[in-house]
PDB file of C-alpha atoms in Angstrom:
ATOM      1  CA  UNK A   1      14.125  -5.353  16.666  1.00  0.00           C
ATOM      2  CA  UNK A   2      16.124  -2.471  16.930  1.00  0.00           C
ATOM      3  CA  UNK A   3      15.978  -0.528  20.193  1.00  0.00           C
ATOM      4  CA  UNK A   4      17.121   3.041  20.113  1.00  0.00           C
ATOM      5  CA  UNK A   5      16.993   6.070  22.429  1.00  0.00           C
ATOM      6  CA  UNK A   6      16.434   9.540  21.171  1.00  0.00           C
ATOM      7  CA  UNK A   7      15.404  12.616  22.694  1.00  0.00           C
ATOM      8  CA  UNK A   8      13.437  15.729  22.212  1.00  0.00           C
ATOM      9  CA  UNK A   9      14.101  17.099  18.650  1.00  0.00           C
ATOM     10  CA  UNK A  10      16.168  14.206  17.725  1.00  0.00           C
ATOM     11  CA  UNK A  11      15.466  11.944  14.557  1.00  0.00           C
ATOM     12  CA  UNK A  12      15.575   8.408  12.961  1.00  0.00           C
ATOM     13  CA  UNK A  13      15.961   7.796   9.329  1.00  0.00           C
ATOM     14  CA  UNK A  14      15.063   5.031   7.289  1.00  0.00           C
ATOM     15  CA  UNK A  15      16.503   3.927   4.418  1.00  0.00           C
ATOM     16  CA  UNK A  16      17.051   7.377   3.294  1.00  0.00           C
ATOM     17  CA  UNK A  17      13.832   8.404   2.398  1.00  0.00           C
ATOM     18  CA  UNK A  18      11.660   7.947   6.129  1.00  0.00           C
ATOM     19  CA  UNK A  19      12.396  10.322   8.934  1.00  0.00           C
ATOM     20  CA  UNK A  20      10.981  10.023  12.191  1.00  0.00           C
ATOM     21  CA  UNK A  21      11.115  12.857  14.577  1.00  0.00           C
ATOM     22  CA  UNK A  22      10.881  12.816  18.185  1.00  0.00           C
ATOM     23  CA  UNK A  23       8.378  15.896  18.777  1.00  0.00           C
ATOM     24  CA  UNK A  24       7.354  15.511  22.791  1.00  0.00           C
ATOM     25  CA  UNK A  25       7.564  12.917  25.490  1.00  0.00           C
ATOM     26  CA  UNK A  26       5.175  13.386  28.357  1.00  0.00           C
ATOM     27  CA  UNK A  27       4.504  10.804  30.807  1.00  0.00           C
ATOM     28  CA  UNK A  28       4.235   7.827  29.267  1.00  0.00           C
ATOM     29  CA  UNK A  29       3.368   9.374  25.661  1.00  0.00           C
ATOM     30  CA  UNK A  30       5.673  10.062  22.831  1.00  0.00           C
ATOM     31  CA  UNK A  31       4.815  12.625  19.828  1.00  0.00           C
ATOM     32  CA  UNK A  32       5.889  11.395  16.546  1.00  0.00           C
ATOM     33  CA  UNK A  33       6.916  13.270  13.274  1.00  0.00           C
ATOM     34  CA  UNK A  34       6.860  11.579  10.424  1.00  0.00           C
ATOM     35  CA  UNK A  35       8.295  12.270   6.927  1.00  0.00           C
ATOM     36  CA  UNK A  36       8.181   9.998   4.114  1.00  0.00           C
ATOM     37  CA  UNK A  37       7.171   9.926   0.067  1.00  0.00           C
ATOM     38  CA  UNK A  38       3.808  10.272  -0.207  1.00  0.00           C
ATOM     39  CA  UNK A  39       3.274   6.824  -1.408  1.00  0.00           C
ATOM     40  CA  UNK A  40       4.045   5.273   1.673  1.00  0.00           C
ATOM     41  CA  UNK A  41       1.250   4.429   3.655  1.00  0.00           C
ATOM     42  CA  UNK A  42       1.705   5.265   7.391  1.00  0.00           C
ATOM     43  CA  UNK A  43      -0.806   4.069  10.107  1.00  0.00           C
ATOM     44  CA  UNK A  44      -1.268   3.007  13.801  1.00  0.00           C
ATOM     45  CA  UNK A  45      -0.982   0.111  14.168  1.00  0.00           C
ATOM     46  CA  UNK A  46      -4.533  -0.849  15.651  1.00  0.00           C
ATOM     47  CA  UNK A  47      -5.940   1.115  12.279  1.00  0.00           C
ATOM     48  CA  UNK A  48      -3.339  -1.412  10.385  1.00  0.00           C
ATOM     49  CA  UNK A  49      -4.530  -4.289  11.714  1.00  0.00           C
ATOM     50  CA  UNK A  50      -8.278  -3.495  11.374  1.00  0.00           C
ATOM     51  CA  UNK A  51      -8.234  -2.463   7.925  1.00  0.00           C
ATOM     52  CA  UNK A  52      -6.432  -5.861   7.372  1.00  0.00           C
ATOM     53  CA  UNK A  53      -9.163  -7.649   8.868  1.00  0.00           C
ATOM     54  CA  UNK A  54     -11.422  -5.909   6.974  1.00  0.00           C
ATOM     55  CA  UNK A  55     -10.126  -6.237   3.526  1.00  0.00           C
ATOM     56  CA  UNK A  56      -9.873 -10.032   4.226  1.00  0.00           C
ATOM     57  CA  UNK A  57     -13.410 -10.074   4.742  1.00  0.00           C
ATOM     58  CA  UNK A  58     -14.451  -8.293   1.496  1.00  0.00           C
ATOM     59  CA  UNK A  59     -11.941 -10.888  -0.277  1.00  0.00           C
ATOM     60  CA  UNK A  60     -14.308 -13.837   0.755  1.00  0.00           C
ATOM     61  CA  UNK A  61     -17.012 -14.427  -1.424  1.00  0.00           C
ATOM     62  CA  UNK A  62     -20.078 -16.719  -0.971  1.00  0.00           C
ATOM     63  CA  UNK A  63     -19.980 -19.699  -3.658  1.00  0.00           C
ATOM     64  CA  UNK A  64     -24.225 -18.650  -3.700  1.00  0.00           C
ATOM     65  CA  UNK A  65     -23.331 -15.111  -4.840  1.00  0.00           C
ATOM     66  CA  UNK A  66     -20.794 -16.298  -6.819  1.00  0.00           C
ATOM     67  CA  UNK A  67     -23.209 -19.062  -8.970  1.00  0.00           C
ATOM     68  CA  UNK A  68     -25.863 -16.140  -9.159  1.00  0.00           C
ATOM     69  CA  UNK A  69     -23.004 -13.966 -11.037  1.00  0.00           C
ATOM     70  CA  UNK A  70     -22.217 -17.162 -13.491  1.00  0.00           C
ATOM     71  CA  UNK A  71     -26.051 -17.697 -13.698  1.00  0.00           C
ATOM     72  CA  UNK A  72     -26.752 -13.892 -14.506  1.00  0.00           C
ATOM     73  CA  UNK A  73     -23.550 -13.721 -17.666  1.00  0.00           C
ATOM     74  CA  UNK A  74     -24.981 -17.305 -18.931  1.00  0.00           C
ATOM     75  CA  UNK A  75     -28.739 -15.588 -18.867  1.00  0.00           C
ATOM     76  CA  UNK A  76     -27.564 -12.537 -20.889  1.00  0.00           C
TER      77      UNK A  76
END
């Protein structure tokens, strides 16, 4: 991990095409800019981890729903 110190108005770049800009610092909260392509997804990392969790759950399927698909294409 690398461990930098920036202040107020000062940035981060990475790998060229990310900035991150240091907006406000109060208490214990910092304010975040963030520029990158639009391609690149950007999230919280709470969000992150929930929608990970989610789409592993809508990747498991139930061998009983899966047999009534295979039943259903051999039907028709």
């Amino acid at each position: 991990m690398l461990i930098l110190t920036r202040k107020i108005g000062e940035n981060i770049t990475i790998g060229g095409s990310i900035r991150i800009h240091v907006i406000d610092i109060k208490g214990k909260q910092v304010r975040l800019g963030i520029e990158a392509p639009t391609e690149t997804a950007i999230y919280r990392e709470e969000v992150y981890h929930k929608i990970m969790k989610e789409n592993r759950a809508a990747a498991q399927i139930e061998l009983a729903s899966l047999d009534r698909l295979i039943e259903k294409k051999e039907v028709n």
